[in-house]
Short mmCIF file of C-alpha atoms and ligand atoms in Angstrom, two decimals:
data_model
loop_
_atom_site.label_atom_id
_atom_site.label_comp_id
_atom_site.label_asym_id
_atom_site.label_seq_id
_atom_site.Cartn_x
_atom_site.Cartn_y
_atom_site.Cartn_z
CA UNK A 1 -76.37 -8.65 55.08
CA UNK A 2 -76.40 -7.97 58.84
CA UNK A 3 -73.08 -8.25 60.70
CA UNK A 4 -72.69 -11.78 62.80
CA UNK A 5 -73.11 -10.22 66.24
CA UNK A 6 -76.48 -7.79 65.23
CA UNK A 7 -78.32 -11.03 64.67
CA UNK A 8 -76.74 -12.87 67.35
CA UNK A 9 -78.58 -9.81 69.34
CA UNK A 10 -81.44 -9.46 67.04
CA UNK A 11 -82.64 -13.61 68.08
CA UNK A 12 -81.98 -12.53 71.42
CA UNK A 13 -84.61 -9.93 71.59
CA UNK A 14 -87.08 -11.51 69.64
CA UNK A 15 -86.87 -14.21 71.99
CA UNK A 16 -86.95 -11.99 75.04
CA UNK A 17 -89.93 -9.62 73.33
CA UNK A 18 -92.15 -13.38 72.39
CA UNK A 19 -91.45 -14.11 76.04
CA UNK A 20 -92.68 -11.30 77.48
CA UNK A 21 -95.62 -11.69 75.44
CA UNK A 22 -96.03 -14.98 76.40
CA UNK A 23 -96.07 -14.14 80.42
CA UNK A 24 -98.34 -11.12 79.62
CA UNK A 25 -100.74 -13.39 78.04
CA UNK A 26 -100.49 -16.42 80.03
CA UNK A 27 -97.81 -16.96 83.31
CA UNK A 28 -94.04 -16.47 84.09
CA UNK A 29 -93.48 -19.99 84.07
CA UNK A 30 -94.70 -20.86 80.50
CA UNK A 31 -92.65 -18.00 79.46
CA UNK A 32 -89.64 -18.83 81.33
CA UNK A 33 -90.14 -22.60 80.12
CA UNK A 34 -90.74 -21.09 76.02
CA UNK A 35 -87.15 -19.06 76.61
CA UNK A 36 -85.33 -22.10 78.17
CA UNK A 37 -86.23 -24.52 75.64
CA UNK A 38 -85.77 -22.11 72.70
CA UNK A 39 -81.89 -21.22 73.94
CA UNK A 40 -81.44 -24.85 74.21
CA UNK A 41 -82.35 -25.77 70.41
CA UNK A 42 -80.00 -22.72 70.08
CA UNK A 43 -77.22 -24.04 71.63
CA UNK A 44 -77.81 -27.54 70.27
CA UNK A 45 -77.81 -25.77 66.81
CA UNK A 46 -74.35 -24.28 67.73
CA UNK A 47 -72.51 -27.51 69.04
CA UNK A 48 -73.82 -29.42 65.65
CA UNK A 49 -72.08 -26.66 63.39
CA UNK A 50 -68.76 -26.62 66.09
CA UNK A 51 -68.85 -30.26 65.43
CA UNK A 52 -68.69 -30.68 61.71
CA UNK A 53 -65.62 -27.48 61.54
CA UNK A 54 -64.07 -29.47 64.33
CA UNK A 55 -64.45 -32.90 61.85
CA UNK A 56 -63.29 -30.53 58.51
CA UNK A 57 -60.75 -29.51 60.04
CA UNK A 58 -59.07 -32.84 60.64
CA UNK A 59 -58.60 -32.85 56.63
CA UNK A 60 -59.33 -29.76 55.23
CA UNK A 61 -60.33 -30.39 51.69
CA UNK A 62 -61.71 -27.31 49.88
CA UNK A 63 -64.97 -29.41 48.20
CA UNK A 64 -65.55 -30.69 51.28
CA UNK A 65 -66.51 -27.66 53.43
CA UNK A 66 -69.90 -28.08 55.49
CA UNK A 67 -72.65 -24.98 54.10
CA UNK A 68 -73.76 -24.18 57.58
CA UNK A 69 -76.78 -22.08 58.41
CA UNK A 70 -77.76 -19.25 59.86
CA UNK A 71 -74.17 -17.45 61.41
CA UNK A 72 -72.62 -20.56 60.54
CA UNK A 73 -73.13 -19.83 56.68
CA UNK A 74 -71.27 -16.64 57.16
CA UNK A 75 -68.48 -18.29 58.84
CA UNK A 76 -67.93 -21.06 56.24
CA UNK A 77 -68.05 -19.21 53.62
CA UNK A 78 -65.50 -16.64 55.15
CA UNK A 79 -63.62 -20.15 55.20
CA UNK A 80 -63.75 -20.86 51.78
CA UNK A 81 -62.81 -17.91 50.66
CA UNK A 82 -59.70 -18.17 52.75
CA UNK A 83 -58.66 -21.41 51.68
CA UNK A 84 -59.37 -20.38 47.80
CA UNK A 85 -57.12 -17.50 48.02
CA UNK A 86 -54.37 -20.18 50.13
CA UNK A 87 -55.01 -22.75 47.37
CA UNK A 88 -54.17 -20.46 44.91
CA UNK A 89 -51.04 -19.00 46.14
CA UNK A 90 -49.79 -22.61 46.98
CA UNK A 91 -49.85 -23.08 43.77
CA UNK A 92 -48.13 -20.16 42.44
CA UNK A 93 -45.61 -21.56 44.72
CA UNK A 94 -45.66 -24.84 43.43
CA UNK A 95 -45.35 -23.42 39.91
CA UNK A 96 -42.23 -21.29 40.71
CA UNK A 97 -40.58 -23.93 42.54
CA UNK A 98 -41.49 -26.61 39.92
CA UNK A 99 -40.26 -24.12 37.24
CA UNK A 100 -36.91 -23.55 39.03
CA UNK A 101 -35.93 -26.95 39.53
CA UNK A 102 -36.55 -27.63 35.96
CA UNK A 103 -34.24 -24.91 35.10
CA UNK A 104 -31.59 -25.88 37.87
CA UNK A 105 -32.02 -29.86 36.51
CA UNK A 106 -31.64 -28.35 32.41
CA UNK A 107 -27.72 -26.56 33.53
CA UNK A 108 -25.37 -29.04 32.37
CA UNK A 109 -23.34 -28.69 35.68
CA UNK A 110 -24.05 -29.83 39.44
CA UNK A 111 -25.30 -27.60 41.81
CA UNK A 112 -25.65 -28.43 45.44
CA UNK A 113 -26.60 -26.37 48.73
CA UNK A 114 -25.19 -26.67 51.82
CA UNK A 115 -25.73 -26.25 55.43
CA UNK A 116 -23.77 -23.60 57.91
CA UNK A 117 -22.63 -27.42 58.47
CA UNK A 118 -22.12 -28.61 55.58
CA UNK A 119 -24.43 -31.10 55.62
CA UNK A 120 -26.69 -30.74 51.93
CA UNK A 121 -29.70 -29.36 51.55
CA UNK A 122 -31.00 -29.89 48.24
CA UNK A 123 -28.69 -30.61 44.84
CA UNK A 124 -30.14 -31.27 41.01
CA UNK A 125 -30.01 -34.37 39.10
CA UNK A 126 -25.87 -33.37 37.74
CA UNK A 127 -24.58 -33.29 40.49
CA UNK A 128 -26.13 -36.61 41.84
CA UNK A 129 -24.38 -38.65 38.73
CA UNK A 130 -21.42 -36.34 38.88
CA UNK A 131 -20.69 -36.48 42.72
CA UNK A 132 -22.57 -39.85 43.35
CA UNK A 133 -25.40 -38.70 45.31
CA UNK A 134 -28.72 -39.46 45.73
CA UNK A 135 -31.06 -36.65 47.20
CA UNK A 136 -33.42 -38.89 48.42
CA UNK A 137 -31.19 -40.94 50.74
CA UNK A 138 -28.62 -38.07 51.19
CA UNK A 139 -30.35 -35.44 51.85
CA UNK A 140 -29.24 -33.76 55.30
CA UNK A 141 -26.12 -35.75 55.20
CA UNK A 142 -22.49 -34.01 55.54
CA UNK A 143 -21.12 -34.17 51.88
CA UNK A 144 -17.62 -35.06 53.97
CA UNK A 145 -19.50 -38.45 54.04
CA UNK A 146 -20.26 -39.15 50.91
CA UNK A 147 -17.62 -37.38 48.90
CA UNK A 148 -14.96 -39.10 50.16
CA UNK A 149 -11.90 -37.59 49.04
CA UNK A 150 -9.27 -36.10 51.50
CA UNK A 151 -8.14 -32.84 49.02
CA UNK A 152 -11.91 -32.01 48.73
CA UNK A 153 -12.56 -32.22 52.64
CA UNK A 154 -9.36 -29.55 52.77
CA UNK A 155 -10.65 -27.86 50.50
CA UNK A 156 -13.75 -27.35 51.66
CA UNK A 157 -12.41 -26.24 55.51
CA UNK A 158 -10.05 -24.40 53.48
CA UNK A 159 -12.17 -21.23 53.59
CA UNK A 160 -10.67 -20.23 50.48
CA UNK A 161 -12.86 -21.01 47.48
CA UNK A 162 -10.69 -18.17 45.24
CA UNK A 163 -9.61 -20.96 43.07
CA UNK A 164 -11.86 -24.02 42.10
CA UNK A 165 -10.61 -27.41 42.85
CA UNK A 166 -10.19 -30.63 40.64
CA UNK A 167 -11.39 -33.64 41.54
CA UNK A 168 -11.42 -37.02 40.41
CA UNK A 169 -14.73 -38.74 39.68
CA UNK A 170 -15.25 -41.55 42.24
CA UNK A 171 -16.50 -44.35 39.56
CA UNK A 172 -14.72 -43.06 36.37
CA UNK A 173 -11.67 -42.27 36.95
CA UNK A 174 -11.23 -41.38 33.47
CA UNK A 175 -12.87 -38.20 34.34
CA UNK A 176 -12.60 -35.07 35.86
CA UNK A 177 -14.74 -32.56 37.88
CA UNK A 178 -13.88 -29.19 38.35
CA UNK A 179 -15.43 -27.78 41.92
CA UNK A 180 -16.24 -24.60 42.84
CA UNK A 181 -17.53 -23.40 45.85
CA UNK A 182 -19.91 -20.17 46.80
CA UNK A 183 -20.15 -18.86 50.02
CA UNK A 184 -23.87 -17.48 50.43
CA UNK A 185 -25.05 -14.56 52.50
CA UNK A 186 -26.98 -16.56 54.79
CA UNK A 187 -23.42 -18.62 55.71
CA UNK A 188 -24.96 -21.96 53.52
CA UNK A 189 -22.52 -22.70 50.48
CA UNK A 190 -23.50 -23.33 47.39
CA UNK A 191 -21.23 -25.99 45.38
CA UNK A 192 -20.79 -26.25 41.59
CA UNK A 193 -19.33 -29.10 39.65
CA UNK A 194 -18.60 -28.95 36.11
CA UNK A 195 -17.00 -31.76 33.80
CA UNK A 196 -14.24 -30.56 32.48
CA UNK A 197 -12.72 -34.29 31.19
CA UNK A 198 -12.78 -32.69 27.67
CA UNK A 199 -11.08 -29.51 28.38
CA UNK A 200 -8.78 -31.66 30.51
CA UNK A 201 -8.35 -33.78 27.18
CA UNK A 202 -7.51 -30.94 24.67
CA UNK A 203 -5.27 -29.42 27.19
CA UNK A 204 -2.91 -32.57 28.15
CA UNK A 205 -3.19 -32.74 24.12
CA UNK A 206 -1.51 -29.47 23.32
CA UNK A 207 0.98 -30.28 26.79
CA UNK A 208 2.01 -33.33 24.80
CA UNK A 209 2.30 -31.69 21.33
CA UNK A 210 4.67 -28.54 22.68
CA UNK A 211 6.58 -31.09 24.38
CA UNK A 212 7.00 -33.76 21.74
CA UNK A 213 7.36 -30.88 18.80
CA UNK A 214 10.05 -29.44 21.15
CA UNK A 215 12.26 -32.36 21.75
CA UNK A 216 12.08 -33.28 18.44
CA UNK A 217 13.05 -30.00 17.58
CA UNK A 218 15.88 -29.98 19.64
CA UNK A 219 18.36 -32.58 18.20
CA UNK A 220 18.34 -31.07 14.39
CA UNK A 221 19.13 -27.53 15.97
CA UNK A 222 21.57 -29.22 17.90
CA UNK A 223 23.22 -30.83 14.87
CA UNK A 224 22.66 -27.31 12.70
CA UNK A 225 24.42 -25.41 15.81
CA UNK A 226 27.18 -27.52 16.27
CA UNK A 227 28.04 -27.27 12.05
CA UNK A 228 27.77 -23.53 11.95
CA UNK A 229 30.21 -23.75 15.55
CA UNK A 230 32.89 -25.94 13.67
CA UNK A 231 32.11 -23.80 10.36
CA UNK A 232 33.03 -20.98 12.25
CA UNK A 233 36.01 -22.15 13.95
CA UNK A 234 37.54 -23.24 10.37
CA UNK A 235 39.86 -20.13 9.53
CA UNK A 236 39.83 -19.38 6.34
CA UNK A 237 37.43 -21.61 4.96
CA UNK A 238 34.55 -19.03 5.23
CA UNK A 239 35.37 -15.79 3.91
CA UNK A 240 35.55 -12.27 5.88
CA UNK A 241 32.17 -10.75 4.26
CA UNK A 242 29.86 -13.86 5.14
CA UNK A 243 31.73 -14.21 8.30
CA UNK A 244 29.08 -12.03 9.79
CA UNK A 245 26.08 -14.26 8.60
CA UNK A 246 27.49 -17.30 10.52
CA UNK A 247 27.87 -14.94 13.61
CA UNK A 248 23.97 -14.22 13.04
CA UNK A 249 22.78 -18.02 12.38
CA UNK A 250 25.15 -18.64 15.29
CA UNK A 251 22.82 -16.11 17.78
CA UNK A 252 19.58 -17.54 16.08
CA UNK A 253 19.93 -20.78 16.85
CA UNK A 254 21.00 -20.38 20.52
CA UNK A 255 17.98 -18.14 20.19
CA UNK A 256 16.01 -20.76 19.14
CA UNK A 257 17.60 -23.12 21.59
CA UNK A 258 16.51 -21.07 24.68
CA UNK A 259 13.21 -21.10 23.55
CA UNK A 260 12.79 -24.63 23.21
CA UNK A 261 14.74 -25.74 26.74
CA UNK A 262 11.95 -23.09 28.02
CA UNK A 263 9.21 -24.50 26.10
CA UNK A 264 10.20 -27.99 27.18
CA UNK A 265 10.40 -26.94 31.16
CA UNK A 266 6.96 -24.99 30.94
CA UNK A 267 5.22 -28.20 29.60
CA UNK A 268 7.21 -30.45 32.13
CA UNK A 269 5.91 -28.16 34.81
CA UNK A 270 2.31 -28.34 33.75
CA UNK A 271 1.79 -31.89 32.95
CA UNK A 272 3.27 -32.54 36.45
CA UNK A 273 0.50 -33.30 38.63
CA UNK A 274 2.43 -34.59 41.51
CA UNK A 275 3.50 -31.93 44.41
CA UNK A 276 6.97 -30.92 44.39
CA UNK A 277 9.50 -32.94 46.52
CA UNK A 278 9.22 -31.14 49.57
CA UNK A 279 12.98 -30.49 50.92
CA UNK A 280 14.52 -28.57 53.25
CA UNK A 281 15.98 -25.78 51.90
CA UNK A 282 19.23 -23.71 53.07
CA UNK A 283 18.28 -20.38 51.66
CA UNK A 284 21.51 -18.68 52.57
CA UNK A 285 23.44 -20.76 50.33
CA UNK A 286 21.42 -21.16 47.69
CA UNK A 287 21.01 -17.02 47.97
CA UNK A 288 24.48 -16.76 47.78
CA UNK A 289 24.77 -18.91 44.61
CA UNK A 290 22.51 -16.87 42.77
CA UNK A 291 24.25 -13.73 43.92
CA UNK A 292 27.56 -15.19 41.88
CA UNK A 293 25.25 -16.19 38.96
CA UNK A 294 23.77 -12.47 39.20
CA UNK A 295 27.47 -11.15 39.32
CA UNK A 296 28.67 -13.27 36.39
CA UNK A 297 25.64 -11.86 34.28
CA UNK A 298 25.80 -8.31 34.93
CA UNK A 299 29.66 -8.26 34.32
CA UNK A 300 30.49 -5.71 36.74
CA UNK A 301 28.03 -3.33 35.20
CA UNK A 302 25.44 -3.51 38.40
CA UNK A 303 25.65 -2.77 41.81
CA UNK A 304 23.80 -6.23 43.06
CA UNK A 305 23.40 -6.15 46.74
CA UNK A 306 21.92 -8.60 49.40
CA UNK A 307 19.84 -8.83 52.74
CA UNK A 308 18.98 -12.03 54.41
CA UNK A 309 17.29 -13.52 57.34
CA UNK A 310 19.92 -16.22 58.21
CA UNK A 311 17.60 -18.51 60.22
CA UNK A 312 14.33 -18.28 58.08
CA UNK A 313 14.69 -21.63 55.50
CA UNK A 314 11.97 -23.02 53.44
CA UNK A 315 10.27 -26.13 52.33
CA UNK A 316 10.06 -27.07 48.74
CA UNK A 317 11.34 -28.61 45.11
CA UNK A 318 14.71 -26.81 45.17
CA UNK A 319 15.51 -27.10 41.24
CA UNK A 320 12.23 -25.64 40.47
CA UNK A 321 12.41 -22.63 43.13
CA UNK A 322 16.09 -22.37 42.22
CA UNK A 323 15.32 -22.04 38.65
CA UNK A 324 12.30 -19.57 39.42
CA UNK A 325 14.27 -17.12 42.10
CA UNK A 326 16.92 -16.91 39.59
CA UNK A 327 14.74 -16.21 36.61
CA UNK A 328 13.62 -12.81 38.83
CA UNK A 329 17.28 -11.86 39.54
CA UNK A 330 18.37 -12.61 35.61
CA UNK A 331 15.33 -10.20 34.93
CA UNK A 332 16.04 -7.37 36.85
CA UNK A 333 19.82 -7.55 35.20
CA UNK A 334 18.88 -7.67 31.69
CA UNK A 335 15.87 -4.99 32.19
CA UNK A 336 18.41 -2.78 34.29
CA UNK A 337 20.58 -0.59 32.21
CA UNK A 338 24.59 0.05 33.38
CA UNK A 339 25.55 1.57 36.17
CA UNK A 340 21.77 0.45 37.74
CA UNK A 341 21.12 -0.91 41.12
CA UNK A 342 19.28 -4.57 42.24
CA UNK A 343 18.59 -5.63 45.73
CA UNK A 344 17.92 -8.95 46.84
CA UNK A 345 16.29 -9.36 49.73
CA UNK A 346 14.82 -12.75 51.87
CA UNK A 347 13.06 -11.90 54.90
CA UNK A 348 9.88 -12.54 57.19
CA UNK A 349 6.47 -10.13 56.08
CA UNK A 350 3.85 -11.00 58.04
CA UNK A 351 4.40 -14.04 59.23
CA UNK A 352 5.37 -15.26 55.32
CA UNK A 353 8.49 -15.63 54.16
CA UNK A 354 8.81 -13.15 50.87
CA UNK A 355 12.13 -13.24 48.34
CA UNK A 356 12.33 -10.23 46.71
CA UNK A 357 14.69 -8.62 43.81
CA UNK A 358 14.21 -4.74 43.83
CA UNK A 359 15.89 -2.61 40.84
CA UNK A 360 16.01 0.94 39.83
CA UNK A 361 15.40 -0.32 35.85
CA UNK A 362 13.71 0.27 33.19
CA UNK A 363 10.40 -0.17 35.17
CA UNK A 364 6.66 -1.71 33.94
CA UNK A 365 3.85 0.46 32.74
CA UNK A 366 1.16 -0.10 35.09
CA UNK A 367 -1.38 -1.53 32.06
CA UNK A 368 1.05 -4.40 31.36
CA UNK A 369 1.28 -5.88 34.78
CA UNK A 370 -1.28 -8.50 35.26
CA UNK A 371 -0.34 -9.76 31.78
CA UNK A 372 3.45 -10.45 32.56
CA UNK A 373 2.77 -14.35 33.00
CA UNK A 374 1.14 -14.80 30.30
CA UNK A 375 3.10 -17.25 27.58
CA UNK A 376 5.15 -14.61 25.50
CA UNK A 377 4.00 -11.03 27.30
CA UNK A 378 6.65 -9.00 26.48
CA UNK A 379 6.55 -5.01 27.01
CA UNK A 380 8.85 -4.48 24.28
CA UNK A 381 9.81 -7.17 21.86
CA UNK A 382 12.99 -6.17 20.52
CA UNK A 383 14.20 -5.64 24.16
CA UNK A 384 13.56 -8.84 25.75
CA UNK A 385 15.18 -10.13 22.45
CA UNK A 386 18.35 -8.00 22.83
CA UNK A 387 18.33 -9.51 25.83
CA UNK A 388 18.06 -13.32 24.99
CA UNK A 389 14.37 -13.44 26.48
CA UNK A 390 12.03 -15.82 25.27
CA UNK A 391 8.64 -14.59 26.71
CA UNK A 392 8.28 -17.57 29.01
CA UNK A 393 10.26 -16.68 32.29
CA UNK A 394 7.98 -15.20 34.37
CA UNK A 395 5.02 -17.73 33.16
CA UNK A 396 7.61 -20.98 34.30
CA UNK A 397 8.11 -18.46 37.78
CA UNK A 398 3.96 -18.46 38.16
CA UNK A 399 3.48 -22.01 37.25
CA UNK A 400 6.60 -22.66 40.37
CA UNK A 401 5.42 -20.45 42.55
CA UNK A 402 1.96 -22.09 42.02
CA UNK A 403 3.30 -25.64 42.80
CA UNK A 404 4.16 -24.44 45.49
CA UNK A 405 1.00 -22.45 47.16
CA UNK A 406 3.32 -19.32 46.55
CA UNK A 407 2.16 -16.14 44.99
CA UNK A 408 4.13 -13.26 42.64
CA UNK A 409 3.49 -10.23 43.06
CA UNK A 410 4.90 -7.25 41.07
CA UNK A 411 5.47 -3.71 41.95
CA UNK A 412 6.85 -1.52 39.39
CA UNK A 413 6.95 2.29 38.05
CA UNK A 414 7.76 2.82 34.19
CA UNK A 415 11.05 4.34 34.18
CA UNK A 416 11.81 4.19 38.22
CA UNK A 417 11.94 0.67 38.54
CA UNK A 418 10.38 -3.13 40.06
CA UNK A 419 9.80 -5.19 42.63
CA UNK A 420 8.90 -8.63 41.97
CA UNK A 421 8.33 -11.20 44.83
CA UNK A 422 8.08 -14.12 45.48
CA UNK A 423 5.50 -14.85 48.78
CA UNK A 424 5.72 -18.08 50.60
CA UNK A 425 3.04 -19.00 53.01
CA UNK A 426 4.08 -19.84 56.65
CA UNK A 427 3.27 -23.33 56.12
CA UNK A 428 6.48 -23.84 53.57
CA UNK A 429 8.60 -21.49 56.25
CA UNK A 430 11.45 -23.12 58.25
CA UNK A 431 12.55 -20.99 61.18
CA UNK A 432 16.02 -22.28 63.29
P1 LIG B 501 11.47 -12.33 28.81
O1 LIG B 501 12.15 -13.58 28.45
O2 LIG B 501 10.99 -11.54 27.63
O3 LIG B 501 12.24 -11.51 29.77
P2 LIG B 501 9.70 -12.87 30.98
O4 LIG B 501 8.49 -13.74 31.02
O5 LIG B 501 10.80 -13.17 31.88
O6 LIG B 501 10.14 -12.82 29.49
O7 LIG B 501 9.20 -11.40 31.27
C1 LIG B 501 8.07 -10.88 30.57
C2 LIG B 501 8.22 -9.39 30.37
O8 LIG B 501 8.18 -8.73 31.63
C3 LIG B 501 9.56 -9.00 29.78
O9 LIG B 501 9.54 -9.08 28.38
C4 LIG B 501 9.70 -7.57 30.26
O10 LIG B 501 9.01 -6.70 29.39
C5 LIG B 501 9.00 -7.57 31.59
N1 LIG B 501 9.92 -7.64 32.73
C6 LIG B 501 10.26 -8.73 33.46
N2 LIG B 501 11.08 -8.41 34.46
C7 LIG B 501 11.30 -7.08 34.38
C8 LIG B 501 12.05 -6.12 35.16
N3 LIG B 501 12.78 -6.48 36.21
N4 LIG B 501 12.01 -4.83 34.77
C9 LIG B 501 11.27 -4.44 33.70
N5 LIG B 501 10.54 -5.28 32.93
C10 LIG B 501 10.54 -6.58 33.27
#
């Protein structure tokens, strides 16, 4: 088929070439009238097929699409094709996008997008009933307005989605989301909700059994302990060559006594949901106490010294960072053999307030260093028994430190010796 414009010049000169004909045979003027009329009907032609693309156009339905004639037949049919091939690969689209929110809707947990703003964008059908949305209403909205809850909003200007965040449902209270939040490459966030009421469930559970088991354990070994004491005491009653056995039922049982006090704390420390009682506290003195405590431990057999920043205090529960602080400097005694060295130091690291006990001990292969809070992580068994461990110090020290947006960090070389720290962020810093 000839190309649009060669018959667009094609009708020209046949027109042109009857015309001349025309004048040869008769005059200029019937010529001239023949080649007037005949472009008119052409042009005519034209504005009739510009017309009806104009009138498609306003609603382009595929069925719908005028033939056309002539050059115009060309032109709608290029048209046609066009829109087929569109038609199609809308609805590829549709397909994919259909298929995708079908899978997003089938994950059991919430997902929402958000703006640069944080206003969302789109969110499936979980996180509508989980977070009380509704995407048809909502969408475009700042979440800050209809997640109303002011630990969330923190959260969420926090900039620091490392952790997720728990949260309340707004309706039943019963239950409980757990929120995490993704920043995306294109600086939009994407938000995840899970339920985790049952996890939540089991877990309080096995809180409440330690703790109940543990108390109830503690007023039999109480009773036991305080026979073998008085058992003991009684000269003569027991003879010299069992003597030894009470001596060993004697260490078991405070054995078994540490263990449960530290079992007891650890639950008391979980199940607490409330923040610490934030207090002012002299770090100095309380520095200084440990110090004694650290001196009555070793027994002379350490040199234990001391470096503090007199004016730099901090904010907190002071039982629990008492009890954690000390834990670190009981530590670094019991894993430092005689004649070793342990440094306490309380000072100002980049703008956060970090307590630190260094020692030239026994020292932490490097393998067993992320595992040292778990529940009962000990490097050597039989040493942290020697020792009167119980496998839970350093796990109460994380869960503290936790309370109290602190972190631990260890530093340690098998056989040269550790650092553990505690780092407090400016926030919970008091400077005089
Ligand atoms: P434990 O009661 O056994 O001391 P912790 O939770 O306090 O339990 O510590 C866990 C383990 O970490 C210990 O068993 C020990 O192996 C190691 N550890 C803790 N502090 C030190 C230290 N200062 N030097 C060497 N090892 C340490």
């Amino acid at each position: 088929m000839l190309d649009i414009r060669w018959r667009a010049g094609l009708f020209v000169c046949a027109l042109s070439a009857i015309c001349v004909f025309l004048w040869l045979i008769s005059s200029l003027v019937t010529a001239l009238l023949v080649f007037s009329i005949s472009l008119l009907i052409y042009l005519a032609s034209h504005i009739v097929w510009l017309y009806q693309l104009h009138r498609w156009l306003k609603t382009p339905v595929l069925q719908k699409i005028p033939e056309g004639s002539g050059i115009w037949e060309d032109v709608y049919s290029a048209l046609l094709k066009y829109e087929r091939k569109n038609t199609l690969k809308q609805a590829a689209l549709n397909s994919a996008l259909e298929r995708f929110t079908i899978t997003a809707n089938a994950i059991p947990d919430g997902l929402v997008i958000l703006s640069t703003t944080n206003h969302i964008e789109w969110c499936t059908k979980h996180a509508e009933s989980q977070l009380d949305l509704d995407l048809s209403t909502d969408i475009n909205l700042p979440i800050v307005n209809l997640v109303r809850n002011s630990d969330f909003i923190a959260y969420l200007y926090s900039e620091s989605y490392r952790e997720p965040f728990k949260l309340k449902h707004s309706r039943n209270t019963e239950a409980t989301l757990e929120i995490w939040l993704i920043p995306l490459a294109t600086g939009q966030k994407l938000l995840i909700s899970r339920d985790v009421t049952q996890i939540e469930k089991v877990d309080s559970m096995r809180r409440d059994f330690i703790a109940n088991v543990s108390h109830e354990l503690r007023t039999p070994l109480t009773v036991v302990s305080g026979f073998i004491e008085t058992l003991s005491d009684m000269d003569g009653v027991i003879p010299i060559s069992i003597r030894n056995y009470f001596d060993m039922m004697q260490e078991q049982t405070t054995r078994m006594r540490r263990l449960i006090e530290d079992l007891l704390t650890l639950s008391l420390i979980e199940s607490n949901t409330q923040p610490p009682e934030d207090r002012p506290i002299e770090m100095a003195s309380l520095i200084n106490m440990m110090l004694n405590d650290a001196k009555a431990l070793s027994q002379g057999k350490h040199k234990i010294s001391v470096e503090t920043m007199s004016n730099l205090n901090l904010v907190g529960a002071v039982d629990e960072l008492q009890s954690a602080l000390s834990n670190l400097v009981s530590n670094a005694i019991r894993y430092t053999p005689e004649g070793g060295e342990i440094h306490l130091s309380w000072q100002l690291r980049n703008e956060q307030a970090v307590f630190s006990v260094r020692d030239n001990g026994i020292g932490i292969e490097q393998k067993h260093i992320d595992r040292l809070t778990e529940r009962f992580y000990r490097v050597d068994r039989s040493r942290s028994r020697k020792t009167g461990g119980t496998g839970l110090g350093l796990s109460i020290v994380k869960h503290i430190l936790t309370r109290h947006q602190a972190k631990l960090e260890i530093v340690s070389e098998l056989g040269a010796g550790s650092t553990f720290s505690a780092i407090f962020s400016k926030a919970r810093t008091l400077q005089k």
